[in-house]
């Protein structure tokens, strides 16, 4: 028990909310350390938490400080991950190695989900999921987010997956892995920057209460070991211009070949290309997405925890 | 507990048999709602249950009625799923969403296995397993049946997988996922309509008692989280004529390209093509398969539960 | 309990060490029965155990004798698996079927890991892992070792994977499945016969104590359901000559096409080709690898169990 205390530290406010069965929303820190440029990243990280509070839930941004997993980073810790050099991106498989190295680290969709579920947090807000890479038929490059979501019973609010991935293959993997996917107000899977990512969904929900009812059914059935993904599209008025998106994507994919970019360099290359070529519009859309997802996640957590009453520890 | 009662309802006869450690055979409802044409589907569904009884076990057809998972549908419920419009096909990931929508639904191999194992049912009879689709190298289309069988300790009696899938790739996935496959009276994996699906098996058993001994060893070792697939081929005298089969399959695959059929439309297209072109012979074979599998499943359940004595709740 | 006793038998010395929280190293038997030629195989099997003892841990070679899984084969049993005909190679999915058949069998990386973890053994030494086969994009041939490591919390010391596999794809699968990979004294993934297998690693450790600290962090975090792979390269002075390796590999792959070798015949064909064409040098390297891994595994187990104190049963 002493070891566990040291391995994972939960901020008092978050621990109290979990214990009381009150709504909590987990948040990842990779978007803070790696996903957004400085210094906006810290401002946005604080706004995300504020949005969660405004919608009635306690925010719990998760990260690693000096080898300790912290659930509910305080402002000094958030600032540290937003500004320090050498913050490592940590998937689930990295958590213990990083802990032994007393590292500072940011948690991905996979590791945030795993840590949150382990502590009994039921809802998690992020931007987009990792997925199957476009060349995965040859490279086998598939994000551990998918496998982890296939093993982690938590509700994840996102805006689909970025079009730089193989969206169709990602949806197939989610199906194969038993991850439930429900569109929020839509039967089309959102494409992150785009309202419509080009693929149909089997299920849709139109309110936080409906999603809370699904979560209650999951708990009652006790058959779901995988995540529930809530796919929350941007309204069309706020998406990236689809014509611009397609042009920039085509250019970016061509650039990969021209500049011989492969492996882990692909995603940062394409995102930087989007950022430059859209003159920051892709970044603004990215921020909008995460704020909207944080709001919806808080609403879902509130609906679920109000309806369900305090959850058993 | 109250929530669980509402989420899953077990027919008294089935619950009593499970509690007493008596033989029960789980049955899926997708074959009733989607797999067989009306009105034969209801007749066949009843015959399947009758065959299970004749071989000493209690049948438990599983489905969803008005959002409640029912283990052991009664005749009115079976009739409803066989005749109503709008019965949804539900894999594991759909179960809670459908429950919240108060849907009527039919369970697949994956969801039937998961529900049955959750209630302590040890044997399940079906026709053929889902598998890796022929174009999965590009599309990633692989049935959630495979992943679920990799996580669900239950014995599934089937006649292999249909040749419209990539049978070799499906067998590889079963191996990768740790699913045990034992031929019943054969070392060749059956091809559903065909006695011999074209691939070797490592293991074979020749009696229900042998299979019950394997199940007992699984329980004693406590190392198997995956399913045990019993591959039960049709006798050669009852299979679809192999020459006709190959001709119809080749035609059907060509038809996919000609008619530009992709994704979820592929399987129904090919099955309808088989049905038409064989003038119903493929359907008759399909019915024969499920009846034979139900009989073998009941014999295995009887052998296992007799040998093992009442199982612990 | 009586069934479990019969299903798995643990040698007294091993059981006592586990109960006392003393260091134990699990060892596989496939290398004895199938991986090395006779009669050296038995000599090597004994030397491996001796090396584990010399480094302070109790060796527990795992195998199946007459249907019983034995954890800690005695010398007569080891001799039997090294010399008898008809010893079957058993992955996890084969264990119960083989037990019911009262078979003699050798355990793979997958089944050795699963059995060892089930008994509370924390460290396992092997040669190389199974992986993604070179033609898996078409055939789907991926070793169950990978999936099992994704589900089994144990530390596995190996020298990477053989170059006859698709090493890059194997590393991607390990990442997707959440398996931690740490280089021992290197940030390059070893290529079994070769010190450097051609791919980077994210993490490295330089002492058994560091690896023990990672294991302690895994236990404290309680988030890791997958294995920790310690990739222990041969020193450059002991590797197979890289120029010879590349030549022999190229020849061997060409031979597969020429001789029309496919499926399960590929690996034995290529290994025999390496053995012949290197005039036994590949075999000598193989033996060196397993002895070095056994020594490191014993050191890690000793560091971990000394630091952690007796583990809870
Ligand atoms: Mn990747
Ligand atoms: Mn599919
Ligand atoms: Mn294989």
PDB file of C-alpha atoms in Angstrom, chain B residues 132 136-137 140 142 150-151 166 168-169 171-182 202-203 210 213-214 216-225 228, chain C residues 3-4 7-8 64 67 69 88-90 92-101 103 114-115 118 137-144 147-148 151-152 173 264:
ATOM      1  CA  UNK B 132     -10.919 -12.333 -41.247  1.00  0.00           C
ATOM      2  CA  UNK B 136      -8.751  -7.453 -44.621  1.00  0.00           C
ATOM      3  CA  UNK B 137      -5.121  -6.831 -45.544  1.00  0.00           C
ATOM      4  CA  UNK B 140      -8.765  -4.343 -41.587  1.00  0.00           C
ATOM      5  CA  UNK B 142     -11.924  -8.714 -38.946  1.00  0.00           C
ATOM      6  CA  UNK B 150      -9.626 -14.737 -27.429  1.00  0.00           C
ATOM      7  CA  UNK B 151     -10.982 -13.379 -24.151  1.00  0.00           C
ATOM      8  CA  UNK B 166     -10.080 -15.699 -45.625  1.00  0.00           C
ATOM      9  CA  UNK B 168      -6.206 -19.316 -43.615  1.00  0.00           C
ATOM     10  CA  UNK B 169      -5.901 -15.866 -42.087  1.00  0.00           C
ATOM     11  CA  UNK B 171      -6.934 -19.774 -38.472  1.00  0.00           C
ATOM     12  CA  UNK B 172      -3.761 -17.736 -37.975  1.00  0.00           C
ATOM     13  CA  UNK B 173      -5.654 -15.147 -35.935  1.00  0.00           C
ATOM     14  CA  UNK B 174      -7.178 -17.878 -33.770  1.00  0.00           C
ATOM     15  CA  UNK B 175      -3.649 -19.134 -33.116  1.00  0.00           C
ATOM     16  CA  UNK B 176      -2.282 -15.653 -32.409  1.00  0.00           C
ATOM     17  CA  UNK B 177      -5.182 -14.955 -30.048  1.00  0.00           C
ATOM     18  CA  UNK B 178      -4.649 -18.212 -28.168  1.00  0.00           C
ATOM     19  CA  UNK B 179      -7.961 -19.823 -29.122  1.00  0.00           C
ATOM     20  CA  UNK B 180      -7.769 -23.621 -28.947  1.00  0.00           C
ATOM     21  CA  UNK B 181      -9.101 -25.403 -32.030  1.00  0.00           C
ATOM     22  CA  UNK B 182      -9.900 -29.117 -31.954  1.00  0.00           C
ATOM     23  CA  UNK B 202      -3.014 -29.767 -34.708  1.00  0.00           C
ATOM     24  CA  UNK B 203      -5.547 -31.510 -32.517  1.00  0.00           C
ATOM     25  CA  UNK B 210     -12.636 -36.478 -24.787  1.00  0.00           C
ATOM     26  CA  UNK B 213     -11.746 -34.033 -20.472  1.00  0.00           C
ATOM     27  CA  UNK B 214     -10.130 -31.124 -22.303  1.00  0.00           C
ATOM     28  CA  UNK B 216     -11.807 -30.227 -17.276  1.00  0.00           C
ATOM     29  CA  UNK B 217      -8.084 -29.763 -17.943  1.00  0.00           C
ATOM     30  CA  UNK B 218      -8.696 -26.131 -18.914  1.00  0.00           C
ATOM     31  CA  UNK B 219     -10.472 -25.543 -15.657  1.00  0.00           C
ATOM     32  CA  UNK B 220      -7.838 -27.317 -13.603  1.00  0.00           C
ATOM     33  CA  UNK B 221      -4.918 -25.515 -15.255  1.00  0.00           C
ATOM     34  CA  UNK B 222      -6.605 -22.125 -14.915  1.00  0.00           C
ATOM     35  CA  UNK B 223      -4.425 -20.770 -17.722  1.00  0.00           C
ATOM     36  CA  UNK B 224      -6.953 -20.366 -20.531  1.00  0.00           C
ATOM     37  CA  UNK B 225      -8.688 -17.061 -20.948  1.00  0.00           C
ATOM     38  CA  UNK B 228     -12.085 -23.765 -27.050  1.00  0.00           C
TER      39      UNK B 228
ATOM     40  CA  UNK C   3      -7.543 -30.768  -9.783  1.00  0.00           C
ATOM     41  CA  UNK C   4      -5.023 -27.948  -9.768  1.00  0.00           C
ATOM     42  CA  UNK C   7      -2.793 -30.176 -13.481  1.00  0.00           C
ATOM     43  CA  UNK C   8       0.319 -28.296 -12.377  1.00  0.00           C
ATOM     44  CA  UNK C  64       4.624 -31.188 -19.590  1.00  0.00           C
ATOM     45  CA  UNK C  67      -0.185 -34.441 -19.227  1.00  0.00           C
ATOM     46  CA  UNK C  69       2.547 -29.287 -16.263  1.00  0.00           C
ATOM     47  CA  UNK C  88       5.037 -31.734 -28.699  1.00  0.00           C
ATOM     48  CA  UNK C  89       5.624 -27.982 -28.821  1.00  0.00           C
ATOM     49  CA  UNK C  90       2.898 -26.417 -26.691  1.00  0.00           C
ATOM     50  CA  UNK C  92      -0.885 -21.673 -24.261  1.00  0.00           C
ATOM     51  CA  UNK C  93      -3.825 -22.820 -26.336  1.00  0.00           C
ATOM     52  CA  UNK C  94      -2.430 -26.356 -26.521  1.00  0.00           C
ATOM     53  CA  UNK C  95      -1.909 -26.912 -22.807  1.00  0.00           C
ATOM     54  CA  UNK C  96      -5.289 -28.351 -21.875  1.00  0.00           C
ATOM     55  CA  UNK C  97      -5.663 -30.405 -25.039  1.00  0.00           C
ATOM     56  CA  UNK C  98      -2.232 -31.900 -24.448  1.00  0.00           C
ATOM     57  CA  UNK C  99      -3.037 -32.537 -20.794  1.00  0.00           C
ATOM     58  CA  UNK C 100      -6.172 -34.438 -21.686  1.00  0.00           C
ATOM     59  CA  UNK C 101      -4.082 -36.480 -24.127  1.00  0.00           C
ATOM     60  CA  UNK C 103       1.133 -35.823 -23.674  1.00  0.00           C
ATOM     61  CA  UNK C 114       1.744 -17.892 -18.712  1.00  0.00           C
ATOM     62  CA  UNK C 115       2.517 -20.808 -16.413  1.00  0.00           C
ATOM     63  CA  UNK C 118       0.325 -17.978 -12.794  1.00  0.00           C
ATOM     64  CA  UNK C 137       0.915  -8.971 -44.267  1.00  0.00           C
ATOM     65  CA  UNK C 138      -0.539 -11.708 -46.457  1.00  0.00           C
ATOM     66  CA  UNK C 139      -0.563 -14.782 -44.223  1.00  0.00           C
ATOM     67  CA  UNK C 140      -1.402 -13.208 -40.835  1.00  0.00           C
ATOM     68  CA  UNK C 141       1.270 -15.450 -39.312  1.00  0.00           C
ATOM     69  CA  UNK C 142       2.091 -13.802 -35.980  1.00  0.00           C
ATOM     70  CA  UNK C 143       3.349 -15.762 -32.995  1.00  0.00           C
ATOM     71  CA  UNK C 144       1.042 -16.167 -30.017  1.00  0.00           C
ATOM     72  CA  UNK C 147      -0.385 -11.678 -27.663  1.00  0.00           C
ATOM     73  CA  UNK C 148       0.495 -13.661 -24.567  1.00  0.00           C
ATOM     74  CA  UNK C 151      -1.498 -10.205 -21.291  1.00  0.00           C
ATOM     75  CA  UNK C 152       1.109 -11.615 -18.928  1.00  0.00           C
ATOM     76  CA  UNK C 173       3.197  -5.123 -32.352  1.00  0.00           C
ATOM     77  CA  UNK C 264       5.295 -23.709 -40.374  1.00  0.00           C
TER      78      UNK C 264
END
